[in-house]
CSV table of C-alpha atoms and ligand atoms in Angstrom, one decimal:
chain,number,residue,atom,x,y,z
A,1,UNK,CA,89.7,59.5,-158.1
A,2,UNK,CA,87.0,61.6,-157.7
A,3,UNK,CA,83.4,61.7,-155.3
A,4,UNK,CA,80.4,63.8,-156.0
A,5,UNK,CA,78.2,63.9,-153.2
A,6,UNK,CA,74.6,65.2,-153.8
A,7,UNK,CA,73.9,66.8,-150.5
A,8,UNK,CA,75.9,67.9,-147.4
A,9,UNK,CA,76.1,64.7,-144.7
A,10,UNK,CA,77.6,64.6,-141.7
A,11,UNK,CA,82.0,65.1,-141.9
A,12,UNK,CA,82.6,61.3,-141.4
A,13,UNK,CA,81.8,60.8,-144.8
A,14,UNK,CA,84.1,63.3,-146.4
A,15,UNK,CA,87.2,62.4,-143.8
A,16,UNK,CA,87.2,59.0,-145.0
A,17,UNK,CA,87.0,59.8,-148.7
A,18,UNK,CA,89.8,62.5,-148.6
A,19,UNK,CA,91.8,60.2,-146.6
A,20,UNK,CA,92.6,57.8,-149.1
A,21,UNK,CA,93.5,60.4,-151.5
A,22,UNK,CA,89.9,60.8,-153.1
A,23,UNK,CA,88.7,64.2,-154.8
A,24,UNK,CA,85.3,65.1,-153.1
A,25,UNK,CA,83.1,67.5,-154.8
A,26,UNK,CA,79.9,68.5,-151.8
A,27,UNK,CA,76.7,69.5,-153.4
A,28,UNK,CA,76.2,72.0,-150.7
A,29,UNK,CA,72.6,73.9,-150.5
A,30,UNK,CA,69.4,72.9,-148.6
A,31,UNK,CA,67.6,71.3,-151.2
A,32,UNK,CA,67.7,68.4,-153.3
A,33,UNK,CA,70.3,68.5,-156.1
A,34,UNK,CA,68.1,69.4,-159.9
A,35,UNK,CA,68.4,66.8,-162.3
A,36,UNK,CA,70.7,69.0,-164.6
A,37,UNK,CA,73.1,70.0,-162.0
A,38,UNK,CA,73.4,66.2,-160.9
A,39,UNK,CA,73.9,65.6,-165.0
A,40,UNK,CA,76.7,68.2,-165.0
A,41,UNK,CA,78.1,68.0,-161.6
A,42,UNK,CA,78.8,64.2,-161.5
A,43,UNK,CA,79.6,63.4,-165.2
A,44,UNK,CA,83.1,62.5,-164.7
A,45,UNK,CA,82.9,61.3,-160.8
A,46,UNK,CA,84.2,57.7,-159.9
A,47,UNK,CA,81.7,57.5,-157.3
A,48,UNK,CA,78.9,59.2,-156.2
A,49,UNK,CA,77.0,59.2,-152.8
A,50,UNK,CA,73.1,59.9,-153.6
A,51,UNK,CA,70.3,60.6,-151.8
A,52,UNK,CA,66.7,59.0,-151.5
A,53,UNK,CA,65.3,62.5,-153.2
A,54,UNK,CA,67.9,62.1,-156.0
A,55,UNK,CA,66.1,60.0,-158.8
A,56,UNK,CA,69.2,58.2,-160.5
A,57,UNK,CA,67.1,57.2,-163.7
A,58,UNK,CA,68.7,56.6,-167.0
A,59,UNK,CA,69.0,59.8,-168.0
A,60,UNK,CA,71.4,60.5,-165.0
A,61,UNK,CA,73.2,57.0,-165.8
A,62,UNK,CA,73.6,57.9,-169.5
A,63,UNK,CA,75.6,61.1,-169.1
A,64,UNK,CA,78.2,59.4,-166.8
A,65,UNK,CA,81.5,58.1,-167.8
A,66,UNK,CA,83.6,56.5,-164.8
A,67,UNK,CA,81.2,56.1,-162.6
A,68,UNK,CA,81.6,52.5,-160.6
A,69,UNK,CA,79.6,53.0,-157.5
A,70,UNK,CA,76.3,54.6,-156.5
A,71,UNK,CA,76.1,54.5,-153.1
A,72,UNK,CA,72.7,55.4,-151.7
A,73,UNK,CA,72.4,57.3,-148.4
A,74,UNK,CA,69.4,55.3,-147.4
A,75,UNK,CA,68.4,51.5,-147.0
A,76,UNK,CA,65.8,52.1,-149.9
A,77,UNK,CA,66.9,52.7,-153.1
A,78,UNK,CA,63.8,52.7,-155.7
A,79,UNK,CA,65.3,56.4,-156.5
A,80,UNK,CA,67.7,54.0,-158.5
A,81,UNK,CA,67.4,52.4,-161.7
A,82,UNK,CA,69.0,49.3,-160.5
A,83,UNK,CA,69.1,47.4,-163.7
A,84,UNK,CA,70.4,50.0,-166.0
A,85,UNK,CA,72.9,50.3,-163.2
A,86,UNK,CA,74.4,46.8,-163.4
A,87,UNK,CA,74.0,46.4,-166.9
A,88,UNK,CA,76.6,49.6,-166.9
A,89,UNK,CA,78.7,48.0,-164.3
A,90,UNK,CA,77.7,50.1,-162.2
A,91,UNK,CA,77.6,48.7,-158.6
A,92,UNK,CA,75.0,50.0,-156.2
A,93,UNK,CA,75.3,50.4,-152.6
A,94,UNK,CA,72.7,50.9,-149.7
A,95,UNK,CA,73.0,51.5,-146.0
A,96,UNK,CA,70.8,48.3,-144.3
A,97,UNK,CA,70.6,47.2,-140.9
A,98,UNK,CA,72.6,51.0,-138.6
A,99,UNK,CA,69.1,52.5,-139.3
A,100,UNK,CA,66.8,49.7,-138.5
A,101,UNK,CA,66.5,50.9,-134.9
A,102,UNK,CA,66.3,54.7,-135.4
A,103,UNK,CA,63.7,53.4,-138.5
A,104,UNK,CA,61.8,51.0,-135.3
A,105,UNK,CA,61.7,53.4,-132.9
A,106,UNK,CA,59.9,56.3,-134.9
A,107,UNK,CA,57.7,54.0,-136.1
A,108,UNK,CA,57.0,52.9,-132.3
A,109,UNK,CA,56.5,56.5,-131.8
A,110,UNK,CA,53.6,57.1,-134.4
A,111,UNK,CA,52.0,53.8,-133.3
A,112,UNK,CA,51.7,55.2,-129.9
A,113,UNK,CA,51.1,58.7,-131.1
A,114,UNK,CA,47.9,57.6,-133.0
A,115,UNK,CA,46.8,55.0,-130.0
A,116,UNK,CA,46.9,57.9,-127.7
A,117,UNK,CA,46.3,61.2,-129.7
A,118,UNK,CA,49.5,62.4,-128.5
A,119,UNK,CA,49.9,65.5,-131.1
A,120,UNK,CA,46.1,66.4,-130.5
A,121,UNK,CA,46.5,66.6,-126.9
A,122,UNK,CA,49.7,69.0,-126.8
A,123,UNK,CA,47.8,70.9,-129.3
A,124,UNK,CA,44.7,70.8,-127.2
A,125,UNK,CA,46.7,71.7,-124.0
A,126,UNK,CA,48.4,75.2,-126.1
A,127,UNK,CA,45.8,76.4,-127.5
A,128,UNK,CA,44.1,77.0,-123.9
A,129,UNK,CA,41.7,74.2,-123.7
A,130,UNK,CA,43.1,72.1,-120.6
A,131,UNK,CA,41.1,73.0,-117.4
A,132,UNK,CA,41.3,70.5,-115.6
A,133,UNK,CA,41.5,66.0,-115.4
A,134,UNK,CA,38.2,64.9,-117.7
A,135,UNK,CA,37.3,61.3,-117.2
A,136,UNK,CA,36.7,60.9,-121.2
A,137,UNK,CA,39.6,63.3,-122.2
A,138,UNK,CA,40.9,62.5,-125.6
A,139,UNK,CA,40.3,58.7,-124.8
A,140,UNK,CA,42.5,56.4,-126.8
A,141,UNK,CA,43.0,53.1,-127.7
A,142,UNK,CA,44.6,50.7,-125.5
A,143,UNK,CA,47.8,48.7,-127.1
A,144,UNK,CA,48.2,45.8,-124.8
A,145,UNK,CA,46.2,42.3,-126.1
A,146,UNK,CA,46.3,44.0,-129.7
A,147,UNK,CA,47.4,42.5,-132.8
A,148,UNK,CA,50.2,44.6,-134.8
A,149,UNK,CA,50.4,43.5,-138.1
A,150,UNK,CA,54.0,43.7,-139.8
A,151,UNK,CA,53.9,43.8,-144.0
A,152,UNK,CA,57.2,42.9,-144.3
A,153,UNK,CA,59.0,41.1,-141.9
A,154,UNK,CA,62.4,42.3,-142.7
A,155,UNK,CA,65.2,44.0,-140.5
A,156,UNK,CA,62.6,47.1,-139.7
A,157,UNK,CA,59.6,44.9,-139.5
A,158,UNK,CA,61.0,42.4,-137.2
A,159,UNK,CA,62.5,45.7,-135.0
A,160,UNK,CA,59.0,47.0,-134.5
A,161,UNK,CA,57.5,43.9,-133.7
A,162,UNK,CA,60.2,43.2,-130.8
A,163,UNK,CA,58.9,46.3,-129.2
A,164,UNK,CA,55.5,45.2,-129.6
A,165,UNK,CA,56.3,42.1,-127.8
A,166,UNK,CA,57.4,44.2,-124.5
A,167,UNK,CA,54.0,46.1,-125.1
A,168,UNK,CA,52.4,42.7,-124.8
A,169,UNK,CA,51.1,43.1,-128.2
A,170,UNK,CA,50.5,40.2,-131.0
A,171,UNK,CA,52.4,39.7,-133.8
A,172,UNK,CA,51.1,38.3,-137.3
A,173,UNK,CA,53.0,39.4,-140.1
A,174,UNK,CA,53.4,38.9,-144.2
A,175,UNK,CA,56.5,38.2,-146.4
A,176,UNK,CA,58.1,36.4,-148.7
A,177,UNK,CA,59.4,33.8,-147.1
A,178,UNK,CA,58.8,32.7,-143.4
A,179,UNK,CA,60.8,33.7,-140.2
A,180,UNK,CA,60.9,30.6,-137.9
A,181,UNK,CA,63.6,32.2,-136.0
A,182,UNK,CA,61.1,35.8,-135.7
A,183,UNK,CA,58.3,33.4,-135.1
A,184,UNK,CA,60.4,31.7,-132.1
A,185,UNK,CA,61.4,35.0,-130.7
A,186,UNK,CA,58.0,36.8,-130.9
A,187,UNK,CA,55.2,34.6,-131.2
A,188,UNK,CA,54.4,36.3,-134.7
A,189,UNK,CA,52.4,34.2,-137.3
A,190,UNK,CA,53.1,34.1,-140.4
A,191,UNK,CA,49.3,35.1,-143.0
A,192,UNK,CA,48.4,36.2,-146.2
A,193,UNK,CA,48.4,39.9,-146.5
A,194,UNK,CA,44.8,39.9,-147.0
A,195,UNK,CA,44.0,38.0,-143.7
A,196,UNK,CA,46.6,39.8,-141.9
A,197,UNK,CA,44.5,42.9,-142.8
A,198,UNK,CA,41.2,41.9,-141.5
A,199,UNK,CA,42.9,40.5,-137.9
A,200,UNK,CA,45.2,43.8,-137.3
A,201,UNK,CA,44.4,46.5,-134.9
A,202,UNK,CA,47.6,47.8,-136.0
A,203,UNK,CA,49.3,47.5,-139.3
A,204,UNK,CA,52.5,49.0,-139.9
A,205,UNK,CA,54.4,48.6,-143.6
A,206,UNK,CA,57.8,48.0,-144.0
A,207,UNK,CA,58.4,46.6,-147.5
A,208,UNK,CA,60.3,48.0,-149.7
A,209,UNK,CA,59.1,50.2,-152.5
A,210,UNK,CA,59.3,48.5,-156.2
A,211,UNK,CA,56.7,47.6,-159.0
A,212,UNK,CA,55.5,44.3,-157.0
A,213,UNK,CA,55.0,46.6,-153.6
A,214,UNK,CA,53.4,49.7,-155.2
A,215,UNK,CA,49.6,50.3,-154.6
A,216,UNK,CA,50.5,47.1,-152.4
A,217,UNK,CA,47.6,48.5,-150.2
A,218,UNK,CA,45.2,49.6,-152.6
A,219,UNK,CA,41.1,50.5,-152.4
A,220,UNK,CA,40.2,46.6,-152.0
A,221,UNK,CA,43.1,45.9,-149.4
A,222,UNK,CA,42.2,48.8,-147.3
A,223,UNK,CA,38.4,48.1,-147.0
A,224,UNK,CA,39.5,45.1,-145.5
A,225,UNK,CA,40.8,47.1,-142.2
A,226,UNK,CA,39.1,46.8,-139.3
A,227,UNK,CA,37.1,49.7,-137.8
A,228,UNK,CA,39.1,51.3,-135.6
A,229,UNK,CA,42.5,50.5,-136.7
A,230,UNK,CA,45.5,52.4,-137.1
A,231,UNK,CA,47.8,51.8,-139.7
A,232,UNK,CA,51.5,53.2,-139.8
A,233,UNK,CA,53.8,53.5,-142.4
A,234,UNK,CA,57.3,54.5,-142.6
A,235,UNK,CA,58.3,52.5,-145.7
A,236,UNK,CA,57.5,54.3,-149.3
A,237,UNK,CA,53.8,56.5,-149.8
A,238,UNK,CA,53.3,54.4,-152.8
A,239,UNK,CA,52.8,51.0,-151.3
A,240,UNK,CA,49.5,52.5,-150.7
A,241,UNK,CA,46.5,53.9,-152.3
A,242,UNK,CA,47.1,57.6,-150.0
A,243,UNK,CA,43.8,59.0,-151.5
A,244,UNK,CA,41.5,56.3,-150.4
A,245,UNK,CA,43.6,56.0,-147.2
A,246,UNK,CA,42.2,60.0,-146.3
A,247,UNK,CA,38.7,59.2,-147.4
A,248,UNK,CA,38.7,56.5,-145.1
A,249,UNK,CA,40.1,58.8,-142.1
A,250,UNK,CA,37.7,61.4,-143.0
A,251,UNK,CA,34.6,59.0,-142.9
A,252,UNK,CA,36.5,57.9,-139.4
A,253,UNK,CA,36.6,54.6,-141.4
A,254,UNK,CA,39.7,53.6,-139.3
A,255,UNK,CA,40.8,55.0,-135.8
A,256,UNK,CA,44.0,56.9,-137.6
A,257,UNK,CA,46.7,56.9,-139.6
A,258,UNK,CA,50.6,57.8,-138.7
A,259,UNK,CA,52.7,58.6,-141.6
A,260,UNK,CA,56.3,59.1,-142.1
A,261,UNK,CA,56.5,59.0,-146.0
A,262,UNK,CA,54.2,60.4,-148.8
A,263,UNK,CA,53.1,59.9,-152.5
A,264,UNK,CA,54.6,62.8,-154.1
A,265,UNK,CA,57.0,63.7,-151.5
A,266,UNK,CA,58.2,66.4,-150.6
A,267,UNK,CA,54.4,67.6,-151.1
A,268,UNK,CA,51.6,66.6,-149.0
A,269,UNK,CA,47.8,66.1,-149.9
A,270,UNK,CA,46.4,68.9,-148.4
A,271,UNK,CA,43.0,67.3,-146.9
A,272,UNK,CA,45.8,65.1,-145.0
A,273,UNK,CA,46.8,68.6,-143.1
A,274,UNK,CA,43.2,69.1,-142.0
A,275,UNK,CA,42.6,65.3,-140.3
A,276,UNK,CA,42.8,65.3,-136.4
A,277,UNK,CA,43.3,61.6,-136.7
A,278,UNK,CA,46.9,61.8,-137.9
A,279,UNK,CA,50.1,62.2,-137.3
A,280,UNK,CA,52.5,63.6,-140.0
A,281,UNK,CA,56.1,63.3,-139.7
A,282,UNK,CA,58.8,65.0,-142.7
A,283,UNK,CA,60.2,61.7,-143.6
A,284,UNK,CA,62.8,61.4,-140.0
A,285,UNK,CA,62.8,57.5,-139.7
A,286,UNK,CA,66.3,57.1,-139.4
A,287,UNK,CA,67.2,60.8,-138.7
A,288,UNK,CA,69.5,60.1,-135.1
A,289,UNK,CA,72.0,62.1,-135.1
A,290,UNK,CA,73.9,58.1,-134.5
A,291,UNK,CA,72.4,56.4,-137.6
A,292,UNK,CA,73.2,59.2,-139.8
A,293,UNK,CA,76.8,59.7,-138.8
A,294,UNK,CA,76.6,56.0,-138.9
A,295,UNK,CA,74.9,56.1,-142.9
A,296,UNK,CA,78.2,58.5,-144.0
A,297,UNK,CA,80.5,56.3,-142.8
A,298,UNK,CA,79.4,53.3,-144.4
A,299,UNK,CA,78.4,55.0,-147.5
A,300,UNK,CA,81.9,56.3,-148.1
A,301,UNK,CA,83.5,53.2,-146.7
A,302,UNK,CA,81.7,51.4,-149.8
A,303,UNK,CA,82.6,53.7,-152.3
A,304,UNK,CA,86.6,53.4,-150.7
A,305,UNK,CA,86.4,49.2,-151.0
A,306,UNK,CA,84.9,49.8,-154.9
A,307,UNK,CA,87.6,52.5,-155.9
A,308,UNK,CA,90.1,50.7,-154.1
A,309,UNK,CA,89.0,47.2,-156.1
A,310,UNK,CA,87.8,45.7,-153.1
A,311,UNK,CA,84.5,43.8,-152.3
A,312,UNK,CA,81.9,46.6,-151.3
A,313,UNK,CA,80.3,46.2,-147.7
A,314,UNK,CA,76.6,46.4,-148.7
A,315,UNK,CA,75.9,46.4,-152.3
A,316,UNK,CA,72.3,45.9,-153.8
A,317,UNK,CA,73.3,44.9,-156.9
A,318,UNK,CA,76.2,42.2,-157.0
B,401,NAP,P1,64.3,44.6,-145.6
B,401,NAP,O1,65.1,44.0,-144.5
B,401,NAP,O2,64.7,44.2,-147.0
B,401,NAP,O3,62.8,44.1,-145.4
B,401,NAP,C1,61.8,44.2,-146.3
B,401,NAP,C2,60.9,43.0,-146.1
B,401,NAP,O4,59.8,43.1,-147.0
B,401,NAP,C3,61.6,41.6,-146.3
B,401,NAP,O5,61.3,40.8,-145.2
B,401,NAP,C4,60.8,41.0,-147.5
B,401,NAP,O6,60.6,39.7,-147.4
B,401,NAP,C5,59.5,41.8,-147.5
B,401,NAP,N1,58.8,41.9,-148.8
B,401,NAP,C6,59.4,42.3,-149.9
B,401,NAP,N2,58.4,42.3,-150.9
B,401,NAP,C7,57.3,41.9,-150.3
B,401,NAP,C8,56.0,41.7,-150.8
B,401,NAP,N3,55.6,41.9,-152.0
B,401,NAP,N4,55.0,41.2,-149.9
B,401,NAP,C9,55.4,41.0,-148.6
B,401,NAP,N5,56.6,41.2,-148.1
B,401,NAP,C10,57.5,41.6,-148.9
B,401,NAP,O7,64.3,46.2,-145.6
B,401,NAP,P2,64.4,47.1,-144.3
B,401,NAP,O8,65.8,47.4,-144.0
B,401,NAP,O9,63.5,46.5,-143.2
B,401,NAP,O10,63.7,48.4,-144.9
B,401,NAP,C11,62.4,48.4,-145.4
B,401,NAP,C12,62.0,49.7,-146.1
B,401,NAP,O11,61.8,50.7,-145.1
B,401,NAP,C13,63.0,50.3,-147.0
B,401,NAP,O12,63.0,49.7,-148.2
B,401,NAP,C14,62.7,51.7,-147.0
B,401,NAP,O13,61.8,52.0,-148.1
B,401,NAP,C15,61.9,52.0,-145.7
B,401,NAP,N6,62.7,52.8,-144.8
B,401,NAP,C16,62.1,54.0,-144.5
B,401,NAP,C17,62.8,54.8,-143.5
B,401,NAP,C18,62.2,56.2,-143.2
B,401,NAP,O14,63.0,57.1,-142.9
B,401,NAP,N7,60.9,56.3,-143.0
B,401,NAP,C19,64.0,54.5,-143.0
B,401,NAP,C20,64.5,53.2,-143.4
B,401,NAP,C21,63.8,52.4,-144.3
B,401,NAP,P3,61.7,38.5,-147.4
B,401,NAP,O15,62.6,38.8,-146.3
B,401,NAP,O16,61.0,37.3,-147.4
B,401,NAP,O17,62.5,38.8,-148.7
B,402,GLV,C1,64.9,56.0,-145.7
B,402,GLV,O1,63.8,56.2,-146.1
B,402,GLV,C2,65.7,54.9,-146.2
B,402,GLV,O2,65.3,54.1,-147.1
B,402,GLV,O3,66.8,54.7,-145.6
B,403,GLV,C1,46.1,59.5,-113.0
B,403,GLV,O1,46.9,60.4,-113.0
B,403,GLV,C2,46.0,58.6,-112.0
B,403,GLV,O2,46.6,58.7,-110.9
B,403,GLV,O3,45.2,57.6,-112.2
């Protein structure tokens, strides 16, 4: 049996596989794997552990011939073509739930980043400017009696809003279906995405990325923010419209944004670099040093249960 992984991830991953006998081929360099080196490399794998920057279209399904599991290192997998997938048999993995925490937490830390212009202030304070306590310093905005809105009350959703509860924050949120239990636990209320907008002070995205989600947030939607709000996302750039996002920052339409993910990623709009009222972060939600170790080992423990004709632990596709 044999493993092509796209990128180097931590050992645990690779210990596993070799274990239980399995042939594991590293794609080891510092950048994302090129679409013909993925096509030549994994042709004749069993299995392959790929990466969110790894687009697994058709054309990569096409050229292989034993493949039986794509496990993704990432909760999200829109870098998969998911139906072509199963209609090859192919079964597809993810890595939910170990890096809803690590995903919470960063998210937490741009909220409070953007409240209280936390990257503007250490700037401020290296570049020589602090000389001395100034009663309207860098004023903020204060968290506690806000409203967070959650788009997307799933595992990540529901994480951040548990931390806004101890912030005494207020929950409303949109999804699918309704959360009695989340409602019970936080108070949250369940609204229309719309409405949710126009109430937030905060709104922070967390569905995933696929054709009903993208532009979810688009010109319309995001006139309907409030002035003054923030919004944070740390789900996909394309769930919303990131050029009419910066001309609203520019105009100081909304208070700031904190970002995580980007259209077009790895590249960044440029005018985004220039705007004070942001914070920019190179795509780190679940980047612990615990979630990650904690992604490879359930990555290649899926692959091992598919190649070993058992059930896999976390498939997206069954
Ligand atoms: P999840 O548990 O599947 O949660 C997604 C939620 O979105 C679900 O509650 C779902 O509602 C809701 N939803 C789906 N489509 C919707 C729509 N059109 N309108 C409103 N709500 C909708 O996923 P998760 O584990 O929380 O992860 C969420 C996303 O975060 C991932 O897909 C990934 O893109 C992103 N992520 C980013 C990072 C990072 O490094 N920045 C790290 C991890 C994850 P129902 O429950 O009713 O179906
Ligand atoms: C990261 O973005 C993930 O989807 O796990
Ligand atoms: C600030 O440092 C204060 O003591 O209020």
């Amino acid at each position: 049996m044999k493993v092509f992984i796209t990128r180097s991830i931590p050992s645990i991953a690779y210990e596993l596989l070799t274990k239980e006998g399995i042939e594991v081929t590293v794609y080891d360099s510092d950048k994302p794997i090129r679409k013909r080196d993925l096509i030549k490399l994994a042709r004749d794998a069993d299995g392959i552990i790929s990466l969110l920057t790894d687009s697994v279209d058709s054309v990569v399904l096409n050229s292989l011939s034993s493949c039986k599991v794509i496990a993704n290192y990432a909760v999200g997998y829109n870098n998969i073509d998911i139906e072509n997938a199963s209609a090859r048999g192919i079964i597809v993995t993810n890595t939910p739930d170990i890096l809803t925490d690590s995903t919470a937490d960063l998210t937490f830390a741009l909220m409070l980043a953007v409240a209280r212009r936390v990257v503007e202030g250490d700037k401020y304070l290296r570049s020589g400017f602090f000389t001395g306590w100034k009663p309207e310093l860098l004023l903020g905005i204060e968290l506690k009696g806000k409203t967070l809105g959650i788009v997307g009350a799933g595992r990540i959703g529901r994480a951040v809003a548990e931390r806004a509860v101890a912030f005494g924050i207020n929950i409303i949120y949109c999804s699918t279906s309704r959360k009695p239990d989340f409602e019970k636990s936080t108070g949250a209320v369940k609204a229309g995405l719309s409405t949710l907008l126009k109430k937030s002070d905060i709104v922070s995205l967390h569905v995933p990325l696929n054709s009903k989600t993208n532009n979810l947030l688009d010109a319309d939607k995001l006139s309907l923010l409030k002035p003054d709000s923030i919004l944070v996302n740390t789900a996909r750039g394309e769930i919303v419209d990131e050029k009419c996002l910066i001309g609203m920052l520019k105009k100081k339409r909304i208070f700031g944004a904190g970002f995580d993910v980007y259209v077009n990623e790895p590249k960044v709009n440029k005018q985004l670099l220039k705007l004070q009222n942001t914070v920019l972060l190179p795509h780190i939600g679940s980047g612990t040093t615990e979630t990650r170790s904690a992604m490879a080992e359930l990555a290649a423990k899926n692959v091992i249960q598919i190649l070993m004709g058992k059930k896999p632990i976390t498939p997206v596709n069954l």
